[in-house]
Short mmCIF file of C-alpha atoms in Angstrom, two decimals:
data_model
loop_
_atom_site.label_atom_id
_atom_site.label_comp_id
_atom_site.label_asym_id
_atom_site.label_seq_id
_atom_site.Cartn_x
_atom_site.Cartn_y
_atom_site.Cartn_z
CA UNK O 12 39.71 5.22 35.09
CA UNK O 13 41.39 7.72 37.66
CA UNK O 14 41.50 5.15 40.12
CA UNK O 15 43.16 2.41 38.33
CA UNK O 16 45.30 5.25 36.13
CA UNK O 17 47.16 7.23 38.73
CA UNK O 18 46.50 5.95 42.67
CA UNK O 19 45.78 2.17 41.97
CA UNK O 20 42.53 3.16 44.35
CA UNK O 21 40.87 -0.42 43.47
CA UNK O 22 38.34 -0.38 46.46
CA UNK O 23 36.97 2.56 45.03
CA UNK O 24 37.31 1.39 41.32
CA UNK O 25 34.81 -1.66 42.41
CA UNK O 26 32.65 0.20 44.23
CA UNK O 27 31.82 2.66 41.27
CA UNK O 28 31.89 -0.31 39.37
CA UNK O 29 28.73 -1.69 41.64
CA UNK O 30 27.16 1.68 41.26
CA UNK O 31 27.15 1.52 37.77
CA UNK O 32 24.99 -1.99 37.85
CA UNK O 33 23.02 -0.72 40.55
CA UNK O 34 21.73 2.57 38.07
CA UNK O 35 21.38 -0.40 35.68
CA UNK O 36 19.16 -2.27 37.91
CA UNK O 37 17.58 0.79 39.04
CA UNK O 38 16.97 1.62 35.19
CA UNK O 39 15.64 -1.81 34.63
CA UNK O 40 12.94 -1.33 37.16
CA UNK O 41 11.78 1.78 35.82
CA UNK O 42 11.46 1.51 32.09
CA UNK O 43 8.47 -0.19 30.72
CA UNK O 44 10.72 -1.37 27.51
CA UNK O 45 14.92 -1.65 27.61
CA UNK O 46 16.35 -0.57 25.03
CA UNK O 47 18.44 -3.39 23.79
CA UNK O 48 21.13 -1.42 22.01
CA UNK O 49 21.75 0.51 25.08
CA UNK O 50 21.82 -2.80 27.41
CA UNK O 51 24.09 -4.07 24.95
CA UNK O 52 26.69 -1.23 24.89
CA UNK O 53 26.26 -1.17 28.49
CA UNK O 54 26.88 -4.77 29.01
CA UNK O 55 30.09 -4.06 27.03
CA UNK O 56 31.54 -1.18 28.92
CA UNK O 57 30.45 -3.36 32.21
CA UNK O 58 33.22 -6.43 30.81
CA UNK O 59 35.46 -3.89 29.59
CA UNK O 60 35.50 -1.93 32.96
CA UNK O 61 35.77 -5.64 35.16
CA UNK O 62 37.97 -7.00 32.86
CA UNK O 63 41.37 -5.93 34.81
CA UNK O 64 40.30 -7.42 38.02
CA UNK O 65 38.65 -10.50 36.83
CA UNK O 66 40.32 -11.33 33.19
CA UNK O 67 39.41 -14.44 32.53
CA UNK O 68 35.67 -14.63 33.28
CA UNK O 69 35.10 -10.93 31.55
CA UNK O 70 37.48 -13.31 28.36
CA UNK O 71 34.18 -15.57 28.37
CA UNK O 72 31.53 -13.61 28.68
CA UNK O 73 32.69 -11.33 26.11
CA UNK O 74 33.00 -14.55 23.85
CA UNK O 75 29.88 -15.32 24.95
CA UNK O 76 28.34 -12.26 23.42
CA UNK O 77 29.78 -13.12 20.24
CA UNK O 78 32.78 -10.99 19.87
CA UNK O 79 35.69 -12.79 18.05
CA UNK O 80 38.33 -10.69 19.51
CA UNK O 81 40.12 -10.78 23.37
CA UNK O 82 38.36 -7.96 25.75
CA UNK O 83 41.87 -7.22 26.28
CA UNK O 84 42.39 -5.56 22.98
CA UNK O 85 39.49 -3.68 23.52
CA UNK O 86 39.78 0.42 24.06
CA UNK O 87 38.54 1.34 27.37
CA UNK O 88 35.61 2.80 27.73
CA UNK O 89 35.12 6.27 27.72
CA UNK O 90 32.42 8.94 28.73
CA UNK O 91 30.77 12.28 27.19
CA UNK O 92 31.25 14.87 30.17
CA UNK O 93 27.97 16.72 28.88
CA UNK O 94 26.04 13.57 29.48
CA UNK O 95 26.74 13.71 33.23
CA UNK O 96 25.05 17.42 33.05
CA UNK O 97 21.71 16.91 35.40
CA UNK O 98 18.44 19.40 35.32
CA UNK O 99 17.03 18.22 38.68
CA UNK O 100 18.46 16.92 42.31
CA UNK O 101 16.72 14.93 44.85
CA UNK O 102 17.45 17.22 47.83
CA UNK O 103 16.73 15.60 51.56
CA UNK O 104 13.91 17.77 53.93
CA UNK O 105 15.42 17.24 57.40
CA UNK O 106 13.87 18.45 60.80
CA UNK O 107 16.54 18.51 63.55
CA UNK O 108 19.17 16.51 61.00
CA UNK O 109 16.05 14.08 60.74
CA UNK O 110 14.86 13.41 57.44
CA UNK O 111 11.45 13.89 57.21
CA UNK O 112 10.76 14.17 52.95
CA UNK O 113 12.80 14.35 50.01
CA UNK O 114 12.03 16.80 46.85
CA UNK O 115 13.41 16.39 42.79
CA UNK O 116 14.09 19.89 42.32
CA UNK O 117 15.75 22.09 39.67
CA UNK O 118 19.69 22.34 39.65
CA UNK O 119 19.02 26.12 39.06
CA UNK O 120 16.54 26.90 42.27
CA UNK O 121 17.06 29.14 44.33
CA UNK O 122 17.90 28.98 48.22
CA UNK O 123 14.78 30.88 49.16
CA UNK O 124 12.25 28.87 46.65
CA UNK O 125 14.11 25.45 48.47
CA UNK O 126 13.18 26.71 52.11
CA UNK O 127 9.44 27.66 50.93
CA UNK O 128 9.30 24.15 49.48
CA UNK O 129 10.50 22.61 52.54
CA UNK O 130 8.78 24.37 54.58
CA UNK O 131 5.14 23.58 52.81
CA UNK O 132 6.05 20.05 52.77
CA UNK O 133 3.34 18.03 54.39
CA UNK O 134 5.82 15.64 56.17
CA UNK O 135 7.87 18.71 56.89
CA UNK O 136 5.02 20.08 58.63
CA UNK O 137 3.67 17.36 60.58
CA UNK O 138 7.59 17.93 62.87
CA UNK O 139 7.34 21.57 62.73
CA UNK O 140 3.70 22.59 63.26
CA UNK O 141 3.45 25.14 66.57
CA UNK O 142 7.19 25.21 66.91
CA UNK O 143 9.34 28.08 65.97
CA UNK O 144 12.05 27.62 63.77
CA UNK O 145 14.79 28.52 64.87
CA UNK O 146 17.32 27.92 61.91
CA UNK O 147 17.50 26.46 58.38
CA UNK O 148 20.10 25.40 57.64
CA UNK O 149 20.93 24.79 53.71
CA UNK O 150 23.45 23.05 51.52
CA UNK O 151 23.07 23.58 47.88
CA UNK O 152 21.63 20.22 45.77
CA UNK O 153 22.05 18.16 48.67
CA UNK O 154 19.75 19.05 51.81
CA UNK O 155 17.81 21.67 53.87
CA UNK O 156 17.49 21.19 57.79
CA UNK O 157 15.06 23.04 59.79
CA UNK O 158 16.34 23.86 63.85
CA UNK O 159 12.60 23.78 65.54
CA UNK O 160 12.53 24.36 69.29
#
């Protein structure tokens, strides 16, 4: 919506577009049942959110789902910011700006409980055993990097 609303950014208003069926995909894979309410709102907000850069195909398929009225007198979508609230990160173990493991942590964890993670890692230890560290370096809910020498 910011993209298209104020900067006409519509590279970038694709491409989240393609992440959004990509989590969909990814979502697919996972569950052992889909939820076909869900799938079907999400179908929805997938024509509705296409539907300015490819009008009359999104006209069809939303047809084709049985609505009666044009996609284009549709509201646009919109999204519940407290949904987008995440407990846990996948935060990347590097060795020398390698990566070497990744770890689903807690949002809430600490910088110190991160490095002793890291650092009992298995795969983390297989790069660092009888080395010295020399550095970790850390950036919150993203990644820690261990400097060996």
């Amino acid at each position: 919506t910011e993209d298209l609303d104020n900067n006409f950014n519509f590279n970038t208003a694709i491409s989240a577009i393609m992440e959004l069926v990509n989590a969909m995909y990814a979502h697919k894979d996972k569950a052992e049942t889909i939820n076909s309410s869900l799938a079907n709102e999400l179908t929805h907000s997938l024509l509705l959110l296409l539907a300015p850069f490819v009008p009359h195909m999104t006209e069809e398929l939303w047809h084709e789902l049985g609505e009666t009225t044009s996609i284009h007198t549709e509201n646009w979508p919109v999204f519940e910011e407290a949904a987008l609230v995440v407990d846990e990160v996948e935060v990347v173990l590097q060795v020398n700006g390698k990566v070497r493991d990744k770890l689903t942590v807690s949002v809430n964890i600490t910088k110190e409980e991160l490095e002793t993670l890291a650092k009992e890692s298995s795969r983390v230890q297989e790069f660092t055993e009888g080395k010295n560290i020399v550095k970790v370096i850390y950036v919150p809910g993203k990644l820690v990097n261990i400097v060996v020498k």
